[in-house]
Amino acid sequence: MANPSTLPISDHSGGSPPQQPVSTPAFRTFLSRLSGSIRQSLSQRRPWLELVDRSAISRPDSLADAYSRIRRNIPYFKVNYVTIVSLVLALSLLSHPLSLLVLLCLFGAWIFLYLFRQSDQPLVVLGRTFSDREMLAVLVISTIVVVFLTSVGSLLTTALMIGFGIVCLHGAFRAPEDLFLDEQEPANIGLLSFLSGAATSAAVAAASAPASARV
């Protein structure tokens, strides 16, 4: 009786492991730094009950008084204000799933096609190999098109304007007489400074990781 035929099985144990298209350690470092920056920022948040204290709400005497209140309230409630603007932006995107999907695809393209792609893994599309410079140009042009030439840009602009409007309205009507900054916090740190600092931290984390992966 003939023995059944044996299927050939290739042994890959001695070969090199499959390379991942994304630098996993660099991506984990970026997420770790980003989460750490967010936790550190949220630790500076003021109590929400203090933010909505009705006894401290009063009409400003003039436009100059309203402007002065806004300048004093923004450094004190900067983390709360950023949270409010972020919530408005998130709700706007959730109410428009297509725009949210487009932004997620654009963000994923930056992550997986450029920022954390292995340097020894060239991007090949339809038989053509794209260099890092060419890929960067494509992503920049795609970002400009999505943000400025589609409804996504108007949605983001509207959401940000609504969020900043809420911040300015609260800052103008919230009497800041009972607010005192901590001694460690400089008085001239405002909402834009806080946002630029957070953006800088995220940019440094994103730039250092791919740089080390591409050396």
JSON list of C-alpha atoms in Angstrom, two decimals:
[
{"chain": "A", "resi": 1, "resn": "MET", "atom": "CA", "xyz": [0.00, 0.00, 0.00]},
{"chain": "A", "resi": 2, "resn": "ALA", "atom": "CA", "xyz": [1.45, 3.34, -1.07]},
{"chain": "A", "resi": 3, "resn": "ASN", "atom": "CA", "xyz": [2.26, 5.88, 1.58]},
{"chain": "A", "resi": 4, "resn": "PRO", "atom": "CA", "xyz": [0.28, 9.13, 1.40]},
{"chain": "A", "resi": 5, "resn": "SER", "atom": "CA", "xyz": [2.14, 11.97, -0.20]},
{"chain": "A", "resi": 6, "resn": "THR", "atom": "CA", "xyz": [3.74, 14.42, 2.18]},
{"chain": "A", "resi": 7, "resn": "LEU", "atom": "CA", "xyz": [3.26, 18.13, 1.66]},
{"chain": "A", "resi": 8, "resn": "PRO", "atom": "CA", "xyz": [6.51, 20.09, 1.63]},
{"chain": "A", "resi": 9, "resn": "ILE", "atom": "CA", "xyz": [6.81, 22.45, 4.58]},
{"chain": "A", "resi": 10, "resn": "SER", "atom": "CA", "xyz": [9.31, 25.26, 4.45]},
{"chain": "A", "resi": 11, "resn": "ASP", "atom": "CA", "xyz": [11.19, 26.04, 7.64]},
{"chain": "A", "resi": 12, "resn": "HIS", "atom": "CA", "xyz": [11.51, 29.76, 8.36]},
{"chain": "A", "resi": 13, "resn": "SER", "atom": "CA", "xyz": [13.01, 29.32, 11.80]},
{"chain": "A", "resi": 14, "resn": "GLY", "atom": "CA", "xyz": [16.53, 29.97, 10.55]},
{"chain": "A", "resi": 15, "resn": "GLY", "atom": "CA", "xyz": [15.54, 32.99, 8.44]},
{"chain": "A", "resi": 16, "resn": "SER", "atom": "CA", "xyz": [15.29, 36.58, 9.52]},
{"chain": "A", "resi": 17, "resn": "PRO", "atom": "CA", "xyz": [12.00, 37.62, 11.14]},
{"chain": "A", "resi": 18, "resn": "PRO", "atom": "CA", "xyz": [9.60, 39.65, 9.01]},
{"chain": "A", "resi": 19, "resn": "GLN", "atom": "CA", "xyz": [10.27, 43.34, 9.24]},
{"chain": "A", "resi": 20, "resn": "GLN", "atom": "CA", "xyz": [7.48, 45.63, 10.37]},
{"chain": "A", "resi": 21, "resn": "PRO", "atom": "CA", "xyz": [6.67, 48.64, 8.17]},
{"chain": "A", "resi": 22, "resn": "VAL", "atom": "CA", "xyz": [6.28, 50.83, 11.26]},
{"chain": "A", "resi": 23, "resn": "SER", "atom": "CA", "xyz": [8.99, 51.41, 13.86]},
{"chain": "A", "resi": 24, "resn": "THR", "atom": "CA", "xyz": [7.21, 49.98, 16.89]},
{"chain": "A", "resi": 25, "resn": "PRO", "atom": "CA", "xyz": [9.65, 51.27, 19.57]},
{"chain": "A", "resi": 26, "resn": "ALA", "atom": "CA", "xyz": [9.53, 54.79, 18.12]},
{"chain": "A", "resi": 27, "resn": "PHE", "atom": "CA", "xyz": [5.74, 54.70, 17.96]},
{"chain": "A", "resi": 28, "resn": "ARG", "atom": "CA", "xyz": [5.54, 53.50, 21.55]},
{"chain": "A", "resi": 29, "resn": "THR", "atom": "CA", "xyz": [7.91, 56.26, 22.63]},
{"chain": "A", "resi": 30, "resn": "PHE", "atom": "CA", "xyz": [5.74, 58.84, 20.91]},
{"chain": "A", "resi": 31, "resn": "LEU", "atom": "CA", "xyz": [2.57, 57.52, 22.58]},
{"chain": "A", "resi": 32, "resn": "SER", "atom": "CA", "xyz": [4.30, 57.39, 25.94]},
{"chain": "A", "resi": 33, "resn": "ARG", "atom": "CA", "xyz": [5.53, 60.97, 25.70]},
{"chain": "A", "resi": 34, "resn": "LEU", "atom": "CA", "xyz": [2.17, 62.18, 24.41]},
{"chain": "A", "resi": 35, "resn": "SER", "atom": "CA", "xyz": [0.22, 60.49, 27.21]},
{"chain": "A", "resi": 36, "resn": "GLY", "atom": "CA", "xyz": [2.70, 61.82, 29.77]},
{"chain": "A", "resi": 37, "resn": "SER", "atom": "CA", "xyz": [2.32, 65.35, 28.43]},
{"chain": "A", "resi": 38, "resn": "ILE", "atom": "CA", "xyz": [-1.47, 65.06, 28.56]},
{"chain": "A", "resi": 39, "resn": "ARG", "atom": "CA", "xyz": [-1.44, 63.75, 32.12]},
{"chain": "A", "resi": 40, "resn": "GLN", "atom": "CA", "xyz": [0.90, 66.50, 33.23]},
{"chain": "A", "resi": 41, "resn": "SER", "atom": "CA", "xyz": [-1.31, 69.13, 31.59]},
{"chain": "A", "resi": 42, "resn": "LEU", "atom": "CA", "xyz": [-4.50, 67.73, 33.12]},
{"chain": "A", "resi": 43, "resn": "SER", "atom": "CA", "xyz": [-2.90, 67.81, 36.56]},
{"chain": "A", "resi": 44, "resn": "GLN", "atom": "CA", "xyz": [-2.97, 71.63, 36.29]},
{"chain": "A", "resi": 45, "resn": "ARG", "atom": "CA", "xyz": [-6.75, 71.65, 35.74]},
{"chain": "A", "resi": 46, "resn": "ARG", "atom": "CA", "xyz": [-8.82, 73.81, 38.06]},
{"chain": "A", "resi": 47, "resn": "PRO", "atom": "CA", "xyz": [-11.94, 72.38, 39.78]},
{"chain": "A", "resi": 48, "resn": "TRP", "atom": "CA", "xyz": [-14.95, 72.56, 37.49]},
{"chain": "A", "resi": 49, "resn": "LEU", "atom": "CA", "xyz": [-17.13, 73.83, 40.34]},
{"chain": "A", "resi": 50, "resn": "GLU", "atom": "CA", "xyz": [-14.82, 76.82, 40.58]},
{"chain": "A", "resi": 51, "resn": "LEU", "atom": "CA", "xyz": [-15.19, 77.38, 36.86]},
{"chain": "A", "resi": 52, "resn": "VAL", "atom": "CA", "xyz": [-19.02, 77.47, 37.04]},
{"chain": "A", "resi": 53, "resn": "ASP", "atom": "CA", "xyz": [-19.32, 79.28, 40.36]},
{"chain": "A", "resi": 54, "resn": "ARG", "atom": "CA", "xyz": [-22.50, 81.31, 39.90]},
{"chain": "A", "resi": 55, "resn": "SER", "atom": "CA", "xyz": [-21.63, 83.72, 42.67]},
{"chain": "A", "resi": 56, "resn": "ALA", "atom": "CA", "xyz": [-18.60, 84.88, 40.67]},
{"chain": "A", "resi": 57, "resn": "ILE", "atom": "CA", "xyz": [-20.58, 85.57, 37.48]},
{"chain": "A", "resi": 58, "resn": "SER", "atom": "CA", "xyz": [-21.26, 89.25, 36.85]},
{"chain": "A", "resi": 59, "resn": "ARG", "atom": "CA", "xyz": [-21.61, 91.58, 33.91]},
{"chain": "A", "resi": 60, "resn": "PRO", "atom": "CA", "xyz": [-18.46, 93.52, 33.02]},
{"chain": "A", "resi": 61, "resn": "ASP", "atom": "CA", "xyz": [-18.69, 97.29, 33.34]},
{"chain": "A", "resi": 62, "resn": "SER", "atom": "CA", "xyz": [-17.14, 97.96, 29.95]},
{"chain": "A", "resi": 63, "resn": "LEU", "atom": "CA", "xyz": [-15.30, 96.37, 27.05]},
{"chain": "A", "resi": 64, "resn": "ALA", "atom": "CA", "xyz": [-12.02, 97.21, 28.74]},
{"chain": "A", "resi": 65, "resn": "ASP", "atom": "CA", "xyz": [-13.20, 95.44, 31.89]},
{"chain": "A", "resi": 66, "resn": "ALA", "atom": "CA", "xyz": [-14.29, 92.41, 29.85]},
{"chain": "A", "resi": 67, "resn": "TYR", "atom": "CA", "xyz": [-10.90, 92.30, 28.12]},
{"chain": "A", "resi": 68, "resn": "SER", "atom": "CA", "xyz": [-9.11, 92.59, 31.46]},
{"chain": "A", "resi": 69, "resn": "ARG", "atom": "CA", "xyz": [-11.19, 89.71, 32.87]},
{"chain": "A", "resi": 70, "resn": "ILE", "atom": "CA", "xyz": [-10.42, 87.52, 29.88]},
{"chain": "A", "resi": 71, "resn": "ARG", "atom": "CA", "xyz": [-6.69, 88.19, 30.26]},
{"chain": "A", "resi": 72, "resn": "ARG", "atom": "CA", "xyz": [-6.82, 87.20, 33.94]},
{"chain": "A", "resi": 73, "resn": "ASN", "atom": "CA", "xyz": [-9.11, 84.19, 33.57]},
{"chain": "A", "resi": 74, "resn": "ILE", "atom": "CA", "xyz": [-7.31, 82.53, 30.67]},
{"chain": "A", "resi": 75, "resn": "PRO", "atom": "CA", "xyz": [-4.03, 81.87, 32.52]},
{"chain": "A", "resi": 76, "resn": "TYR", "atom": "CA", "xyz": [-5.93, 80.53, 35.51]},
{"chain": "A", "resi": 77, "resn": "PHE", "atom": "CA", "xyz": [-8.42, 78.28, 33.68]},
{"chain": "A", "resi": 78, "resn": "LYS", "atom": "CA", "xyz": [-6.22, 77.51, 30.66]},
{"chain": "A", "resi": 79, "resn": "VAL", "atom": "CA", "xyz": [-6.46, 73.71, 30.99]},
{"chain": "A", "resi": 80, "resn": "ASN", "atom": "CA", "xyz": [-10.23, 73.85, 31.52]},
{"chain": "A", "resi": 81, "resn": "TYR", "atom": "CA", "xyz": [-10.60, 76.10, 28.50]},
{"chain": "A", "resi": 82, "resn": "VAL", "atom": "CA", "xyz": [-8.51, 73.80, 26.33]},
{"chain": "A", "resi": 83, "resn": "THR", "atom": "CA", "xyz": [-10.70, 70.89, 27.47]},
{"chain": "A", "resi": 84, "resn": "ILE", "atom": "CA", "xyz": [-13.84, 72.81, 26.51]},
{"chain": "A", "resi": 85, "resn": "VAL", "atom": "CA", "xyz": [-12.49, 73.68, 23.07]},
{"chain": "A", "resi": 86, "resn": "SER", "atom": "CA", "xyz": [-11.43, 70.05, 22.56]},
{"chain": "A", "resi": 87, "resn": "LEU", "atom": "CA", "xyz": [-14.90, 68.80, 23.52]},
{"chain": "A", "resi": 88, "resn": "VAL", "atom": "CA", "xyz": [-16.55, 71.20, 21.08]},
{"chain": "A", "resi": 89, "resn": "LEU", "atom": "CA", "xyz": [-14.17, 70.05, 18.36]},
{"chain": "A", "resi": 90, "resn": "ALA", "atom": "CA", "xyz": [-14.81, 66.38, 19.18]},
{"chain": "A", "resi": 91, "resn": "LEU", "atom": "CA", "xyz": [-18.59, 66.82, 19.17]},
{"chain": "A", "resi": 92, "resn": "SER", "atom": "CA", "xyz": [-18.42, 68.60, 15.82]},
{"chain": "A", "resi": 93, "resn": "LEU", "atom": "CA", "xyz": [-16.39, 65.79, 14.29]},
{"chain": "A", "resi": 94, "resn": "LEU", "atom": "CA", "xyz": [-18.64, 63.10, 15.77]},
{"chain": "A", "resi": 95, "resn": "SER", "atom": "CA", "xyz": [-21.66, 64.84, 14.25]},
{"chain": "A", "resi": 96, "resn": "HIS", "atom": "CA", "xyz": [-19.95, 64.63, 10.84]},
{"chain": "A", "resi": 97, "resn": "PRO", "atom": "CA", "xyz": [-18.62, 61.04, 10.54]},
{"chain": "A", "resi": 98, "resn": "LEU", "atom": "CA", "xyz": [-17.31, 61.54, 7.01]},
{"chain": "A", "resi": 99, "resn": "SER", "atom": "CA", "xyz": [-15.10, 64.45, 8.05]},
{"chain": "A", "resi": 100, "resn": "LEU", "atom": "CA", "xyz": [-13.90, 62.46, 11.06]},
{"chain": "A", "resi": 101, "resn": "LEU", "atom": "CA", "xyz": [-13.04, 59.53, 8.80]},
{"chain": "A", "resi": 102, "resn": "VAL", "atom": "CA", "xyz": [-11.11, 61.79, 6.42]},
{"chain": "A", "resi": 103, "resn": "LEU", "atom": "CA", "xyz": [-9.09, 63.27, 9.29]},
{"chain": "A", "resi": 104, "resn": "LEU", "atom": "CA", "xyz": [-8.36, 59.83, 10.73]},
{"chain": "A", "resi": 105, "resn": "CYS", "atom": "CA", "xyz": [-7.17, 58.60, 7.33]},
{"chain": "A", "resi": 106, "resn": "LEU", "atom": "CA", "xyz": [-4.98, 61.67, 6.95]},
{"chain": "A", "resi": 107, "resn": "PHE", "atom": "CA", "xyz": [-3.54, 61.21, 10.44]},
{"chain": "A", "resi": 108, "resn": "GLY", "atom": "CA", "xyz": [-2.94, 57.52, 9.77]},
{"chain": "A", "resi": 109, "resn": "ALA", "atom": "CA", "xyz": [-1.16, 58.36, 6.53]},
{"chain": "A", "resi": 110, "resn": "TRP", "atom": "CA", "xyz": [1.24, 60.67, 8.36]},
{"chain": "A", "resi": 111, "resn": "ILE", "atom": "CA", "xyz": [1.85, 58.06, 11.05]},
{"chain": "A", "resi": 112, "resn": "PHE", "atom": "CA", "xyz": [2.33, 54.95, 8.93]},
{"chain": "A", "resi": 113, "resn": "LEU", "atom": "CA", "xyz": [3.67, 56.38, 5.68]},
{"chain": "A", "resi": 114, "resn": "TYR", "atom": "CA", "xyz": [6.16, 58.92, 6.97]},
{"chain": "A", "resi": 115, "resn": "LEU", "atom": "CA", "xyz": [6.69, 59.59, 10.68]},
{"chain": "A", "resi": 116, "resn": "PHE", "atom": "CA", "xyz": [7.19, 56.03, 11.93]},
{"chain": "A", "resi": 117, "resn": "ARG", "atom": "CA", "xyz": [7.90, 54.09, 8.75]},
{"chain": "A", "resi": 118, "resn": "GLN", "atom": "CA", "xyz": [11.08, 52.02, 8.82]},
{"chain": "A", "resi": 119, "resn": "SER", "atom": "CA", "xyz": [13.89, 53.69, 6.91]},
{"chain": "A", "resi": 120, "resn": "ASP", "atom": "CA", "xyz": [14.75, 50.41, 5.16]},
{"chain": "A", "resi": 121, "resn": "GLN", "atom": "CA", "xyz": [11.17, 49.87, 4.00]},
{"chain": "A", "resi": 122, "resn": "PRO", "atom": "CA", "xyz": [10.69, 51.95, 0.82]},
{"chain": "A", "resi": 123, "resn": "LEU", "atom": "CA", "xyz": [7.15, 52.85, -0.17]},
{"chain": "A", "resi": 124, "resn": "VAL", "atom": "CA", "xyz": [6.23, 51.24, -3.49]},
{"chain": "A", "resi": 125, "resn": "VAL", "atom": "CA", "xyz": [2.97, 52.19, -5.24]},
{"chain": "A", "resi": 126, "resn": "LEU", "atom": "CA", "xyz": [2.10, 50.71, -8.64]},
{"chain": "A", "resi": 127, "resn": "GLY", "atom": "CA", "xyz": [5.68, 49.63, -9.14]},
{"chain": "A", "resi": 128, "resn": "ARG", "atom": "CA", "xyz": [7.14, 53.07, -8.36]},
{"chain": "A", "resi": 129, "resn": "THR", "atom": "CA", "xyz": [9.32, 53.69, -5.31]},
{"chain": "A", "resi": 130, "resn": "PHE", "atom": "CA", "xyz": [8.70, 56.96, -3.45]},
{"chain": "A", "resi": 131, "resn": "SER", "atom": "CA", "xyz": [11.48, 58.64, -1.51]},
{"chain": "A", "resi": 132, "resn": "ASP", "atom": "CA", "xyz": [10.94, 60.27, 1.87]},
{"chain": "A", "resi": 133, "resn": "ARG", "atom": "CA", "xyz": [11.00, 63.73, 0.29]},
{"chain": "A", "resi": 134, "resn": "GLU", "atom": "CA", "xyz": [8.40, 62.77, -2.30]},
{"chain": "A", "resi": 135, "resn": "MET", "atom": "CA", "xyz": [6.21, 61.17, 0.36]},
{"chain": "A", "resi": 136, "resn": "LEU", "atom": "CA", "xyz": [6.45, 64.29, 2.51]},
{"chain": "A", "resi": 137, "resn": "ALA", "atom": "CA", "xyz": [5.42, 66.49, -0.43]},
{"chain": "A", "resi": 138, "resn": "VAL", "atom": "CA", "xyz": [2.41, 64.25, -1.16]},
{"chain": "A", "resi": 139, "resn": "LEU", "atom": "CA", "xyz": [1.31, 64.32, 2.48]},
{"chain": "A", "resi": 140, "resn": "VAL", "atom": "CA", "xyz": [1.71, 68.10, 2.77]},
{"chain": "A", "resi": 141, "resn": "ILE", "atom": "CA", "xyz": [-0.31, 68.68, -0.40]},
{"chain": "A", "resi": 142, "resn": "SER", "atom": "CA", "xyz": [-2.98, 66.22, 0.77]},
{"chain": "A", "resi": 143, "resn": "THR", "atom": "CA", "xyz": [-3.20, 68.00, 4.12]},
{"chain": "A", "resi": 144, "resn": "ILE", "atom": "CA", "xyz": [-3.59, 71.40, 2.45]},
{"chain": "A", "resi": 145, "resn": "VAL", "atom": "CA", "xyz": [-6.31, 70.05, 0.16]},
{"chain": "A", "resi": 146, "resn": "VAL", "atom": "CA", "xyz": [-8.21, 68.38, 3.00]},
{"chain": "A", "resi": 147, "resn": "VAL", "atom": "CA", "xyz": [-8.00, 71.33, 5.41]},
{"chain": "A", "resi": 148, "resn": "PHE", "atom": "CA", "xyz": [-8.48, 74.26, 3.03]},
{"chain": "A", "resi": 149, "resn": "LEU", "atom": "CA", "xyz": [-10.35, 72.91, 0.00]},
{"chain": "A", "resi": 150, "resn": "THR", "atom": "CA", "xyz": [-12.96, 70.63, 1.57]},
{"chain": "A", "resi": 151, "resn": "SER", "atom": "CA", "xyz": [-15.74, 70.92, 4.15]},
{"chain": "A", "resi": 152, "resn": "VAL", "atom": "CA", "xyz": [-13.35, 69.54, 6.78]},
{"chain": "A", "resi": 153, "resn": "GLY", "atom": "CA", "xyz": [-11.58, 72.88, 7.02]},
{"chain": "A", "resi": 154, "resn": "SER", "atom": "CA", "xyz": [-14.81, 74.84, 7.47]},
{"chain": "A", "resi": 155, "resn": "LEU", "atom": "CA", "xyz": [-15.98, 72.34, 10.08]},
{"chain": "A", "resi": 156, "resn": "LEU", "atom": "CA", "xyz": [-12.76, 72.69, 12.08]},
{"chain": "A", "resi": 157, "resn": "THR", "atom": "CA", "xyz": [-12.85, 76.49, 11.77]},
{"chain": "A", "resi": 158, "resn": "THR", "atom": "CA", "xyz": [-16.46, 76.67, 12.94]},
{"chain": "A", "resi": 159, "resn": "ALA", "atom": "CA", "xyz": [-15.84, 74.35, 15.88]},
{"chain": "A", "resi": 160, "resn": "LEU", "atom": "CA", "xyz": [-12.76, 76.31, 16.97]},
{"chain": "A", "resi": 161, "resn": "MET", "atom": "CA", "xyz": [-14.62, 79.61, 16.69]},
{"chain": "A", "resi": 162, "resn": "ILE", "atom": "CA", "xyz": [-17.48, 78.26, 18.82]},
{"chain": "A", "resi": 163, "resn": "GLY", "atom": "CA", "xyz": [-15.02, 76.93, 21.39]},
{"chain": "A", "resi": 164, "resn": "PHE", "atom": "CA", "xyz": [-13.08, 80.20, 21.58]},
{"chain": "A", "resi": 165, "resn": "GLY", "atom": "CA", "xyz": [-16.39, 82.07, 21.74]},
{"chain": "A", "resi": 166, "resn": "ILE", "atom": "CA", "xyz": [-17.42, 80.06, 24.80]},
{"chain": "A", "resi": 167, "resn": "VAL", "atom": "CA", "xyz": [-14.02, 80.71, 26.39]},
{"chain": "A", "resi": 168, "resn": "CYS", "atom": "CA", "xyz": [-14.20, 84.46, 25.78]},
{"chain": "A", "resi": 169, "resn": "LEU", "atom": "CA", "xyz": [-17.81, 84.64, 26.99]},
{"chain": "A", "resi": 170, "resn": "HIS", "atom": "CA", "xyz": [-16.98, 82.86, 30.23]},
{"chain": "A", "resi": 171, "resn": "GLY", "atom": "CA", "xyz": [-13.79, 84.84, 30.70]},
{"chain": "A", "resi": 172, "resn": "ALA", "atom": "CA", "xyz": [-15.64, 88.13, 30.28]},
{"chain": "A", "resi": 173, "resn": "PHE", "atom": "CA", "xyz": [-18.42, 87.31, 32.76]},
{"chain": "A", "resi": 174, "resn": "ARG", "atom": "CA", "xyz": [-16.34, 85.45, 35.36]},
{"chain": "A", "resi": 175, "resn": "ALA", "atom": "CA", "xyz": [-15.14, 87.93, 37.99]},
{"chain": "A", "resi": 176, "resn": "PRO", "atom": "CA", "xyz": [-11.47, 87.10, 38.65]},
{"chain": "A", "resi": 177, "resn": "GLU", "atom": "CA", "xyz": [-11.10, 88.90, 41.98]},
{"chain": "A", "resi": 178, "resn": "ASP", "atom": "CA", "xyz": [-10.91, 85.63, 43.93]},
{"chain": "A", "resi": 179, "resn": "LEU", "atom": "CA", "xyz": [-8.45, 83.94, 41.56]},
{"chain": "A", "resi": 180, "resn": "PHE", "atom": "CA", "xyz": [-4.78, 83.68, 42.43]},
{"chain": "A", "resi": 181, "resn": "LEU", "atom": "CA", "xyz": [-2.13, 81.94, 40.35]},
{"chain": "A", "resi": 182, "resn": "ASP", "atom": "CA", "xyz": [0.31, 79.63, 42.06]},
{"chain": "A", "resi": 183, "resn": "GLU", "atom": "CA", "xyz": [3.72, 81.09, 42.73]},
{"chain": "A", "resi": 184, "resn": "GLN", "atom": "CA", "xyz": [5.30, 78.58, 40.35]},
{"chain": "A", "resi": 185, "resn": "GLU", "atom": "CA", "xyz": [3.07, 79.71, 37.46]},
{"chain": "A", "resi": 186, "resn": "PRO", "atom": "CA", "xyz": [4.04, 82.86, 35.59]},
{"chain": "A", "resi": 187, "resn": "ALA", "atom": "CA", "xyz": [1.14, 85.25, 35.20]},
{"chain": "A", "resi": 188, "resn": "ASN", "atom": "CA", "xyz": [1.67, 85.84, 31.49]},
{"chain": "A", "resi": 189, "resn": "ILE", "atom": "CA", "xyz": [1.01, 82.26, 30.41]},
{"chain": "A", "resi": 190, "resn": "GLY", "atom": "CA", "xyz": [-2.20, 82.22, 28.41]},
{"chain": "A", "resi": 191, "resn": "LEU", "atom": "CA", "xyz": [-4.27, 79.85, 26.36]},
{"chain": "A", "resi": 192, "resn": "LEU", "atom": "CA", "xyz": [-2.22, 80.28, 23.19]},
{"chain": "A", "resi": 193, "resn": "SER", "atom": "CA", "xyz": [1.03, 79.77, 25.11]},
{"chain": "A", "resi": 194, "resn": "PHE", "atom": "CA", "xyz": [-0.36, 76.59, 26.63]},
{"chain": "A", "resi": 195, "resn": "LEU", "atom": "CA", "xyz": [-1.45, 75.28, 23.23]},
{"chain": "A", "resi": 196, "resn": "SER", "atom": "CA", "xyz": [1.88, 76.14, 21.62]},
{"chain": "A", "resi": 197, "resn": "GLY", "atom": "CA", "xyz": [3.75, 74.43, 24.45]},
{"chain": "A", "resi": 198, "resn": "ALA", "atom": "CA", "xyz": [1.68, 71.26, 24.10]},
{"chain": "A", "resi": 199, "resn": "ALA", "atom": "CA", "xyz": [2.09, 71.30, 20.33]},
{"chain": "A", "resi": 200, "resn": "THR", "atom": "CA", "xyz": [5.84, 71.78, 20.67]},
{"chain": "A", "resi": 201, "resn": "SER", "atom": "CA", "xyz": [6.12, 68.82, 23.05]},
{"chain": "A", "resi": 202, "resn": "ALA", "atom": "CA", "xyz": [4.18, 66.59, 20.67]},
{"chain": "A", "resi": 203, "resn": "ALA", "atom": "CA", "xyz": [6.25, 67.77, 17.70]},
{"chain": "A", "resi": 204, "resn": "VAL", "atom": "CA", "xyz": [9.50, 67.08, 19.49]},
{"chain": "A", "resi": 205, "resn": "ALA", "atom": "CA", "xyz": [8.30, 63.61, 20.45]},
{"chain": "A", "resi": 206, "resn": "ALA", "atom": "CA", "xyz": [7.22, 62.89, 16.89]},
{"chain": "A", "resi": 207, "resn": "ALA", "atom": "CA", "xyz": [10.41, 64.24, 15.36]},
{"chain": "A", "resi": 208, "resn": "SER", "atom": "CA", "xyz": [12.92, 62.58, 17.67]},
{"chain": "A", "resi": 209, "resn": "ALA", "atom": "CA", "xyz": [11.48, 59.11, 17.22]},
{"chain": "A", "resi": 210, "resn": "PRO", "atom": "CA", "xyz": [11.66, 58.90, 13.40]},
{"chain": "A", "resi": 211, "resn": "ALA", "atom": "CA", "xyz": [15.02, 60.60, 13.41]},
{"chain": "A", "resi": 212, "resn": "SER", "atom": "CA", "xyz": [16.48, 57.85, 15.56]},
{"chain": "A", "resi": 213, "resn": "ALA", "atom": "CA", "xyz": [14.76, 55.21, 13.44]},
{"chain": "A", "resi": 214, "resn": "ARG", "atom": "CA", "xyz": [16.15, 56.60, 10.18]},
{"chain": "A", "resi": 215, "resn": "VAL", "atom": "CA", "xyz": [19.79, 56.88, 11.26]}
]
